[in-house]
JSON list of C-alpha atoms in Angstrom, two decimals:
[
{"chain": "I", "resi": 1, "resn": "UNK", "atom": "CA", "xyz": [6.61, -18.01, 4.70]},
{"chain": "I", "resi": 2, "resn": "UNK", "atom": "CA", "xyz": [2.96, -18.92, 3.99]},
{"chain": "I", "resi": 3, "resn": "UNK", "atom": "CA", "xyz": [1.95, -21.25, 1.65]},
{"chain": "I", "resi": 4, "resn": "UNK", "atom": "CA", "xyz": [-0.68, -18.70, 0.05]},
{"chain": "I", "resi": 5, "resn": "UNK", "atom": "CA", "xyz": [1.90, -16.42, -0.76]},
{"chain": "I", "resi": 6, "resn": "UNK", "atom": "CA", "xyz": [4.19, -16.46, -3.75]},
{"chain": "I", "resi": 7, "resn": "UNK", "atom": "CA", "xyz": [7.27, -14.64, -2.48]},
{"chain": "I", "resi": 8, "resn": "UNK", "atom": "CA", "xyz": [9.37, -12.09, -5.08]},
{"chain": "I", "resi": 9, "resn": "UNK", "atom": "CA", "xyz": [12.56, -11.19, -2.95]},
{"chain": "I", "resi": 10, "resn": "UNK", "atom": "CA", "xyz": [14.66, -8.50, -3.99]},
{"chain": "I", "resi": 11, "resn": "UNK", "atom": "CA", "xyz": [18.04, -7.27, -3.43]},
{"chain": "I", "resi": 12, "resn": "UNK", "atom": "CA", "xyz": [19.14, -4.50, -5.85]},
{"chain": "I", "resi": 13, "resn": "UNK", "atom": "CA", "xyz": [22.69, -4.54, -4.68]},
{"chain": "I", "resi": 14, "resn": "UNK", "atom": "CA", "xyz": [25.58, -5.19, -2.30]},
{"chain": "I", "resi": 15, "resn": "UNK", "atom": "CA", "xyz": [24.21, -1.46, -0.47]},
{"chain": "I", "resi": 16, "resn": "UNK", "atom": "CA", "xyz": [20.54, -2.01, -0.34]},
{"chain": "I", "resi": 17, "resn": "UNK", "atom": "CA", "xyz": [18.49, -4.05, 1.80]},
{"chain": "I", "resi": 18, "resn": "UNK", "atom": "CA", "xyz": [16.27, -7.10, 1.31]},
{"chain": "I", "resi": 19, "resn": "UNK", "atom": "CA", "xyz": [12.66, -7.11, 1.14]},
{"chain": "I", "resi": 20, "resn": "UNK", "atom": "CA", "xyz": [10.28, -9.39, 0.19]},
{"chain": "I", "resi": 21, "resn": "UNK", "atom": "CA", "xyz": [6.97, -8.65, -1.61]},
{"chain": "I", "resi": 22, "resn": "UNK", "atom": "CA", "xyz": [4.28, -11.57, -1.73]},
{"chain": "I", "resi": 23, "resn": "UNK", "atom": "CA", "xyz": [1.37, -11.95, -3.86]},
{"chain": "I", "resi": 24, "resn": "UNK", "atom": "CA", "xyz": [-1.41, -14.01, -2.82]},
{"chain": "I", "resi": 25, "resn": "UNK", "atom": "CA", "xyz": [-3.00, -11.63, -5.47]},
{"chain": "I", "resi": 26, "resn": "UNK", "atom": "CA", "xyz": [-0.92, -10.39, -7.88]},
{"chain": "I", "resi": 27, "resn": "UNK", "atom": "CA", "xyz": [-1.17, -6.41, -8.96]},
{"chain": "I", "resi": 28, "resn": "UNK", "atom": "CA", "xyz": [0.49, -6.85, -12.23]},
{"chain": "I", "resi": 29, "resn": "UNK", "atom": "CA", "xyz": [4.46, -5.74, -12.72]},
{"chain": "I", "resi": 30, "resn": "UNK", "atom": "CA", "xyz": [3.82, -1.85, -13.02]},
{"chain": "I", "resi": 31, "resn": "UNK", "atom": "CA", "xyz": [2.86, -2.00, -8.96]},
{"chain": "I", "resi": 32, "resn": "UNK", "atom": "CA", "xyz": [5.21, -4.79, -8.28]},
{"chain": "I", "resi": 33, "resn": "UNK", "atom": "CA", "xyz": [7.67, -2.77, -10.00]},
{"chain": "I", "resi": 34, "resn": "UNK", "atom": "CA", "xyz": [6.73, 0.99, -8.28]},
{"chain": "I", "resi": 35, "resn": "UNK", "atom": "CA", "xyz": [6.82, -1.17, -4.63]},
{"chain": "I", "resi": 36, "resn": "UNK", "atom": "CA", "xyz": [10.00, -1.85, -5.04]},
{"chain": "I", "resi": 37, "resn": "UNK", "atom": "CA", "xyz": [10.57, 1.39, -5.55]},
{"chain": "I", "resi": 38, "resn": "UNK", "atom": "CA", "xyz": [9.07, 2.65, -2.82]},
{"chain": "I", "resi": 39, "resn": "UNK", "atom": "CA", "xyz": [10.08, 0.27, -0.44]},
{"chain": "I", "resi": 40, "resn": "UNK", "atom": "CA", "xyz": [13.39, -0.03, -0.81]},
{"chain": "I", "resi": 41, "resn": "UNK", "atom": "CA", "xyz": [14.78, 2.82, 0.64]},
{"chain": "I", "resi": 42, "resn": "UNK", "atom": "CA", "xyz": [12.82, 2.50, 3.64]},
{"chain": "I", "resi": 43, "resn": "UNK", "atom": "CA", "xyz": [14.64, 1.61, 6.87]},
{"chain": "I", "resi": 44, "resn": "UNK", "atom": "CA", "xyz": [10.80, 0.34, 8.28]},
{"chain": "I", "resi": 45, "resn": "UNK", "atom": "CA", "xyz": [9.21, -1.99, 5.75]},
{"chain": "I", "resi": 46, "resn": "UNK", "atom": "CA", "xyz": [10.69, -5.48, 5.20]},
{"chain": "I", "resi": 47, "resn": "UNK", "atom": "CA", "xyz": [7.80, -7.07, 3.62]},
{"chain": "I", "resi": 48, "resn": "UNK", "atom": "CA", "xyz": [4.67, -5.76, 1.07]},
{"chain": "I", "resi": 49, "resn": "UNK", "atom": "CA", "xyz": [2.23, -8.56, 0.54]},
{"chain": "I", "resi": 50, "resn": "UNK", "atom": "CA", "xyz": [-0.47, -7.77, -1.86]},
{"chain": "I", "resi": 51, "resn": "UNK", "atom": "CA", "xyz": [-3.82, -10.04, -0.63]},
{"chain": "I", "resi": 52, "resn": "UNK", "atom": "CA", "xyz": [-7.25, -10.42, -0.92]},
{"chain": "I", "resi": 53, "resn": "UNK", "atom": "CA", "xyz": [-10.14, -9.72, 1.50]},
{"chain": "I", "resi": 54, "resn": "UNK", "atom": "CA", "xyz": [-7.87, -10.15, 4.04]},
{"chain": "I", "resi": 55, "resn": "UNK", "atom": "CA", "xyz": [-7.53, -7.05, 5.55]},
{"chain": "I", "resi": 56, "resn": "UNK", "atom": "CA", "xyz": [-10.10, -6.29, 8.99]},
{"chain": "I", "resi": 57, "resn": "UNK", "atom": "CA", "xyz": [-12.89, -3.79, 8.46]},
{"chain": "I", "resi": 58, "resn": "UNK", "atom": "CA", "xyz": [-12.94, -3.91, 4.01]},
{"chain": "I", "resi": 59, "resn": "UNK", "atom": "CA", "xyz": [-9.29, -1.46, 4.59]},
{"chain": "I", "resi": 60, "resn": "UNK", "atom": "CA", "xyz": [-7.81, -1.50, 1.26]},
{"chain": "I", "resi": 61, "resn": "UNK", "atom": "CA", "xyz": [-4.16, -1.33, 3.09]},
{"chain": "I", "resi": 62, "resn": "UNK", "atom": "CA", "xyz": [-2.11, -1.42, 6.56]},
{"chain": "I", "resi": 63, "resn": "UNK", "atom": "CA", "xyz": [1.11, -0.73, 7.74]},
{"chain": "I", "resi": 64, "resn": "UNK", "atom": "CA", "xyz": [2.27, -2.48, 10.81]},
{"chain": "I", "resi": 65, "resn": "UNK", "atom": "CA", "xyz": [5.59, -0.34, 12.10]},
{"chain": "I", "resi": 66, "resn": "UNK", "atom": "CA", "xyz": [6.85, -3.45, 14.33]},
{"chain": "I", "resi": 67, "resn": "UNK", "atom": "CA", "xyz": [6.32, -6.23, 11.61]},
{"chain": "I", "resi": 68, "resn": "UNK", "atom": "CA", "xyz": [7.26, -3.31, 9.53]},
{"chain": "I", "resi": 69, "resn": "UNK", "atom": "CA", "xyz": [4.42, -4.53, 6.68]},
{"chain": "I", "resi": 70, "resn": "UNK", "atom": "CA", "xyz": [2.60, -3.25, 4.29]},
{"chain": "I", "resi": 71, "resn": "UNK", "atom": "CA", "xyz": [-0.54, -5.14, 3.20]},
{"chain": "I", "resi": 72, "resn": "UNK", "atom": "CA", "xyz": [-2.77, -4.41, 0.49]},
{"chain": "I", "resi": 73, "resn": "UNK", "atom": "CA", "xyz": [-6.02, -5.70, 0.31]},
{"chain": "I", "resi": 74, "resn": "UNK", "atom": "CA", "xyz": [-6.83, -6.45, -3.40]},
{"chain": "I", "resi": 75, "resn": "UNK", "atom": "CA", "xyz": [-9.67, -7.75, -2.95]},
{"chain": "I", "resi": 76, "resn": "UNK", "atom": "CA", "xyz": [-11.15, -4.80, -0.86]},
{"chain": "I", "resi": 77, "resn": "UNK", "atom": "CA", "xyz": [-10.00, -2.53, -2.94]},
{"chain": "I", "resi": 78, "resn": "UNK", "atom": "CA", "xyz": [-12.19, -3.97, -5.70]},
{"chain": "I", "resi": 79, "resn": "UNK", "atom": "CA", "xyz": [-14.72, -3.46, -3.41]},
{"chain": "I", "resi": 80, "resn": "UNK", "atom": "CA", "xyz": [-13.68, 0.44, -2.59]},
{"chain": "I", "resi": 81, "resn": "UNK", "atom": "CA", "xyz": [-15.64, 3.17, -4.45]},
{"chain": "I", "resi": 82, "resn": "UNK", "atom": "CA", "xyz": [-14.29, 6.20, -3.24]},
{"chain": "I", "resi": 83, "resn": "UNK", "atom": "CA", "xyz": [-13.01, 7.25, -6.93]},
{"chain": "I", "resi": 84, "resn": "UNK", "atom": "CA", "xyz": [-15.89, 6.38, -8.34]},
{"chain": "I", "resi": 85, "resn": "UNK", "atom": "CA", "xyz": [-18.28, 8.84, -6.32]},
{"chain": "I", "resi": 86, "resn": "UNK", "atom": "CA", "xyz": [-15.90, 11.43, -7.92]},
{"chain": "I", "resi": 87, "resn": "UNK", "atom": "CA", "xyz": [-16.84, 10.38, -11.18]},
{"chain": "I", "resi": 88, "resn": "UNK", "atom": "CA", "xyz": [-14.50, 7.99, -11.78]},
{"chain": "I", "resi": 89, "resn": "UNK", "atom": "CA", "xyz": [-15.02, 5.20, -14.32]},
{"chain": "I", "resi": 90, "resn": "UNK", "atom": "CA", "xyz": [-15.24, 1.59, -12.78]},
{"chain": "I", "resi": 91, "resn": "UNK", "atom": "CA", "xyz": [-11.17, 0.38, -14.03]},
{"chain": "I", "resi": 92, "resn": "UNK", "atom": "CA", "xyz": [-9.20, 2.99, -14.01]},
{"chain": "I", "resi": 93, "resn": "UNK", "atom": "CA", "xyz": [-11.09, 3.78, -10.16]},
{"chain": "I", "resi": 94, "resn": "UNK", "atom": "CA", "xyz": [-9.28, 0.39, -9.41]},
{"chain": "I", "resi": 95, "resn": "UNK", "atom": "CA", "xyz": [-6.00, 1.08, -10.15]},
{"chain": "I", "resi": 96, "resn": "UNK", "atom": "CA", "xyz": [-5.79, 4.53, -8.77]},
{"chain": "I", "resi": 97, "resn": "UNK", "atom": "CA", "xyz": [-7.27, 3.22, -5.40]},
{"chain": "I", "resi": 98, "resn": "UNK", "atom": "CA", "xyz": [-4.24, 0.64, -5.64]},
{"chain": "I", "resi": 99, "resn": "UNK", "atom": "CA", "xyz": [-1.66, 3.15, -6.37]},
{"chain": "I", "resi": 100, "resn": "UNK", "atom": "CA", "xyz": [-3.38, 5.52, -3.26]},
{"chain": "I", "resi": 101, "resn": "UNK", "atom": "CA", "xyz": [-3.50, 2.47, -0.91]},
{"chain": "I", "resi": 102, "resn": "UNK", "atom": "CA", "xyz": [0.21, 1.42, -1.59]},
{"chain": "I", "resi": 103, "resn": "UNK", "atom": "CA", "xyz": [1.21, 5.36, -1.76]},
{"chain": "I", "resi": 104, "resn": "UNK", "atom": "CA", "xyz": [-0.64, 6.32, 1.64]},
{"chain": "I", "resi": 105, "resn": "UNK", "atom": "CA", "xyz": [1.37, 3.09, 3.48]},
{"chain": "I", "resi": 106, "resn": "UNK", "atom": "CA", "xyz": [4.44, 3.60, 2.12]},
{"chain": "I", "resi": 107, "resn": "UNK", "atom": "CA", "xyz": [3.75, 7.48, 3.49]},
{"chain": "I", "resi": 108, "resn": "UNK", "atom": "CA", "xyz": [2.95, 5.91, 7.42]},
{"chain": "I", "resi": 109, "resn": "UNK", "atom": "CA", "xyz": [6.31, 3.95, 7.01]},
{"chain": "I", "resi": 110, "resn": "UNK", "atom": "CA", "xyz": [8.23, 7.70, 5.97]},
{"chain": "I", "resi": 111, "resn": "UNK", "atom": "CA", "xyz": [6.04, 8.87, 8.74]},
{"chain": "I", "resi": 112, "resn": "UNK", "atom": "CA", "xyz": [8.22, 6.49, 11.40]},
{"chain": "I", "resi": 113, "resn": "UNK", "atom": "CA", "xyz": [11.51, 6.55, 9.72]},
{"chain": "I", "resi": 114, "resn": "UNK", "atom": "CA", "xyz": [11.08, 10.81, 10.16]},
{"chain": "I", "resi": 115, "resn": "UNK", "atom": "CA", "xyz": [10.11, 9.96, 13.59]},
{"chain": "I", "resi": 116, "resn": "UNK", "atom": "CA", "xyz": [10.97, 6.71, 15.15]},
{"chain": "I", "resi": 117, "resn": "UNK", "atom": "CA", "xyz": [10.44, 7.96, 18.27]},
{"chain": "I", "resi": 118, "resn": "UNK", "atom": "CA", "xyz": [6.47, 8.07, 17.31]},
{"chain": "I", "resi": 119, "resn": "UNK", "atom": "CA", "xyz": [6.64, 3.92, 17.88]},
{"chain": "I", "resi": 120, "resn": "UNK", "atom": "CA", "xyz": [7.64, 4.88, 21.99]},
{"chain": "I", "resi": 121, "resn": "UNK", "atom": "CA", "xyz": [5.06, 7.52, 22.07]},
{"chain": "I", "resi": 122, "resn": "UNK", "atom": "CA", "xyz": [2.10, 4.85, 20.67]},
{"chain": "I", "resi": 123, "resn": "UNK", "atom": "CA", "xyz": [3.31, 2.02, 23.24]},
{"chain": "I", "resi": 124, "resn": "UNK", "atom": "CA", "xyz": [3.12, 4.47, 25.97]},
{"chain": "I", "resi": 125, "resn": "UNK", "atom": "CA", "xyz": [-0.17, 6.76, 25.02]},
{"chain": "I", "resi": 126, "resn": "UNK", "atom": "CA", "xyz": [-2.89, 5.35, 27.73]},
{"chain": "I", "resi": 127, "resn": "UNK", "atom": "CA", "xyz": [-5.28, 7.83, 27.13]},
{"chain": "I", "resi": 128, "resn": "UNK", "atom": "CA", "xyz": [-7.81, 6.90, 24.39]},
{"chain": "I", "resi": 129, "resn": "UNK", "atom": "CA", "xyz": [-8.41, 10.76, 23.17]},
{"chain": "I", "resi": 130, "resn": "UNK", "atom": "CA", "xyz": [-4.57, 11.14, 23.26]},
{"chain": "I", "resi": 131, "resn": "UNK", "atom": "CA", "xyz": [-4.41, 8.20, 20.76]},
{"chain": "I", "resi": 132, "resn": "UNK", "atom": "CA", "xyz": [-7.03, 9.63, 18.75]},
{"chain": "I", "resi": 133, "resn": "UNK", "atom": "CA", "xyz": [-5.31, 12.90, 18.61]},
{"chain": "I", "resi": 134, "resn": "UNK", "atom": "CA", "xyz": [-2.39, 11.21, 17.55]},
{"chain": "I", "resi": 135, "resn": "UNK", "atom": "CA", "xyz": [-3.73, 9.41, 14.77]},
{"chain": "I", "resi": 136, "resn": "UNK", "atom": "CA", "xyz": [-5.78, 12.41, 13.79]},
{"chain": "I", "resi": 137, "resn": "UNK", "atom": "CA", "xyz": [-2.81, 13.99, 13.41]},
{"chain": "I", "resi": 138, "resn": "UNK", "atom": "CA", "xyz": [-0.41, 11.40, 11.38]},
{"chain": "I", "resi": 139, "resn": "UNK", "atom": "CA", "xyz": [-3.57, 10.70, 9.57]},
{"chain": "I", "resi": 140, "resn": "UNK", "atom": "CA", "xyz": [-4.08, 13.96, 8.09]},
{"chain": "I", "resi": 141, "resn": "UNK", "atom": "CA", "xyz": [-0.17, 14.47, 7.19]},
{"chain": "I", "resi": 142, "resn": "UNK", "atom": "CA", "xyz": [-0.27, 10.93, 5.14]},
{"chain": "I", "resi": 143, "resn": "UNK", "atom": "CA", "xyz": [-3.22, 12.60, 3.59]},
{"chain": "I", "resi": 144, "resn": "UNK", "atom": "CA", "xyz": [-1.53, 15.27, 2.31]},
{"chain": "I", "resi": 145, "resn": "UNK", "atom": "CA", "xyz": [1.07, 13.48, 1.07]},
{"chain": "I", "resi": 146, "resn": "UNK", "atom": "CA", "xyz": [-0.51, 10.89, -0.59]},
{"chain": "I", "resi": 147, "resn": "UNK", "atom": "CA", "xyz": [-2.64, 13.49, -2.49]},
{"chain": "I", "resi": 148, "resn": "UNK", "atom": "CA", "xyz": [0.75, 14.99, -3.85]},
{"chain": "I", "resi": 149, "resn": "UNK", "atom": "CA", "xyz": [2.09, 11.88, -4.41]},
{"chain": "I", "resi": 150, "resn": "UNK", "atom": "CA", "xyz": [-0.70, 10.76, -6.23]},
{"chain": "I", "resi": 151, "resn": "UNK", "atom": "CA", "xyz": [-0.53, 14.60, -8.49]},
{"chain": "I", "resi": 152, "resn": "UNK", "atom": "CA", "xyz": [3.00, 13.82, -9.52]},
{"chain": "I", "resi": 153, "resn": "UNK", "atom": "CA", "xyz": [2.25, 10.08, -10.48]},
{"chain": "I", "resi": 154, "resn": "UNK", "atom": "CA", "xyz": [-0.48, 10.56, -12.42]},
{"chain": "I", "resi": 155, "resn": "UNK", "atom": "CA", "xyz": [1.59, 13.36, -14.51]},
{"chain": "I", "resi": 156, "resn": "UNK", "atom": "CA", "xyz": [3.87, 10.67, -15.23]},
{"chain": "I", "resi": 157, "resn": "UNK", "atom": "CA", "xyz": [2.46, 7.34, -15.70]},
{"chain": "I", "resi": 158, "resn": "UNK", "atom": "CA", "xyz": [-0.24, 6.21, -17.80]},
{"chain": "I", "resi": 159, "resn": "UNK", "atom": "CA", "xyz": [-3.06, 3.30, -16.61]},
{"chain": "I", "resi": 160, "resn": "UNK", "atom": "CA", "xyz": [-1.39, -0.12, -18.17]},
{"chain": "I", "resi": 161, "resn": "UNK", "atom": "CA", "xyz": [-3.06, -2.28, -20.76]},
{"chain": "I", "resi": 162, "resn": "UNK", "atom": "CA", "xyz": [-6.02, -4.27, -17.97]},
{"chain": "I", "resi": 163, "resn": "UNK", "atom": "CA", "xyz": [-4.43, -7.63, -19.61]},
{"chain": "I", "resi": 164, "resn": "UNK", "atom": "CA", "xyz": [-1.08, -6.41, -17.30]},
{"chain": "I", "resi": 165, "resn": "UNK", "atom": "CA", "xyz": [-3.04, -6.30, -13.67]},
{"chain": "I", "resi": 166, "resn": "UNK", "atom": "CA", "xyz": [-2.59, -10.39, -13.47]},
{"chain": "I", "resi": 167, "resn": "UNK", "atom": "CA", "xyz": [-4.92, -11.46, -10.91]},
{"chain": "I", "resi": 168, "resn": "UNK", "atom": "CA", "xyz": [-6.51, -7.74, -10.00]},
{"chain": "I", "resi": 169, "resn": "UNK", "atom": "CA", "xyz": [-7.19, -7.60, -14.22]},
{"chain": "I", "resi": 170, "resn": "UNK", "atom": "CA", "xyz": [-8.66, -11.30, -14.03]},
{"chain": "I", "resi": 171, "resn": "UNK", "atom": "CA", "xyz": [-10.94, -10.12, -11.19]},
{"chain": "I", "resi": 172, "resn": "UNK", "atom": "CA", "xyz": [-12.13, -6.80, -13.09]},
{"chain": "I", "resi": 173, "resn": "UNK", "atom": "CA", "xyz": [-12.69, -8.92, -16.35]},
{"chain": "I", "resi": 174, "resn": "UNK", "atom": "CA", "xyz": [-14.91, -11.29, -14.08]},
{"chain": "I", "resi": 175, "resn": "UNK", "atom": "CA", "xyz": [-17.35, -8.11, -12.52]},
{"chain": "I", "resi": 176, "resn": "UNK", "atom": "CA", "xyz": [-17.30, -6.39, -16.09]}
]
């Protein structure tokens, strides 16, 4: 384990699986909570760890198949104004990119537990526009199905109180 993360290990009971979420910077409980809700089902992630300008390229997320790993980037998600060109205001912007970030990973992990065999056909794809096409094309399904994802949440669940986003809160109350 690394020193800069704060492990939370879960085991909900004798028929699930372990997984471990770590928070060098902490989301708050609501996304702590909806990860492990997410993840645990899922045959191909072991580990979430929630960091902070960490992540290659200012990506708000990644999902690693063979570490099976999900890493959100916190810190580049502050940085991520996507929802605000739509008209978003500044804080609730934040969370949904957090909640789209952890929802369009979780999707590329479903993507591989549909289709394992999609882990053979990246290790053996030589041809660069192959491997585009690929991605193109798992791309554009996790998409999709974050979008809907995303429509059904937001029906649901209401933006917490900022004081509950722990470090992510801290950070808005800082810019603001």
């Amino acid at each position: 384990s690394n020193r800069f993360f704060e492990p939370i290990t879960y085991r909900r009971c004798t028929m699930s699986k372990d997984y471990t979420i770590y928070t060098h910077a902490d989301p708050g409980p609501a996304v702590i909570k909806l990860t492990a809700e997410l993840v645990e089902p899922l045959a191909y992630v072991d580990s979430v760890k929630y960091v902070a300008w960490q992540v290659e390229g200012g990506k708000p997320g990644s999902y690693d198949p063979i570490k099976k790993e999900v890493i959100i980037d916190l810190g580049n998600i502050l940085n991520n104004y996507d929802y605000h060109r739509m008209g978003m205001l500044y804080v609730a912007g934040i969370w949904y990119t957090v909640i789209h970030t952890l929802f369009h990973e979780i999707t590329h992990a479903e993507q591989v537990e549909a289709d394992p065999d999609i882990l053979e056909l990246i290790n053996f794809t030589q041809s660069p526009d192959e491997m585009a096409e690929l991605v193109s094309d798992y791309e554009s399904a996790a998409r999709i199905a974050t979008r809907d994802k995303m429509i059904e949440f937001v029906k649901e669940n209401t933006l917490p109180p900022l004081k509950e986003w722990s470090w992510l809160g801290e950070q808005i109350s800082n810019l603001v």
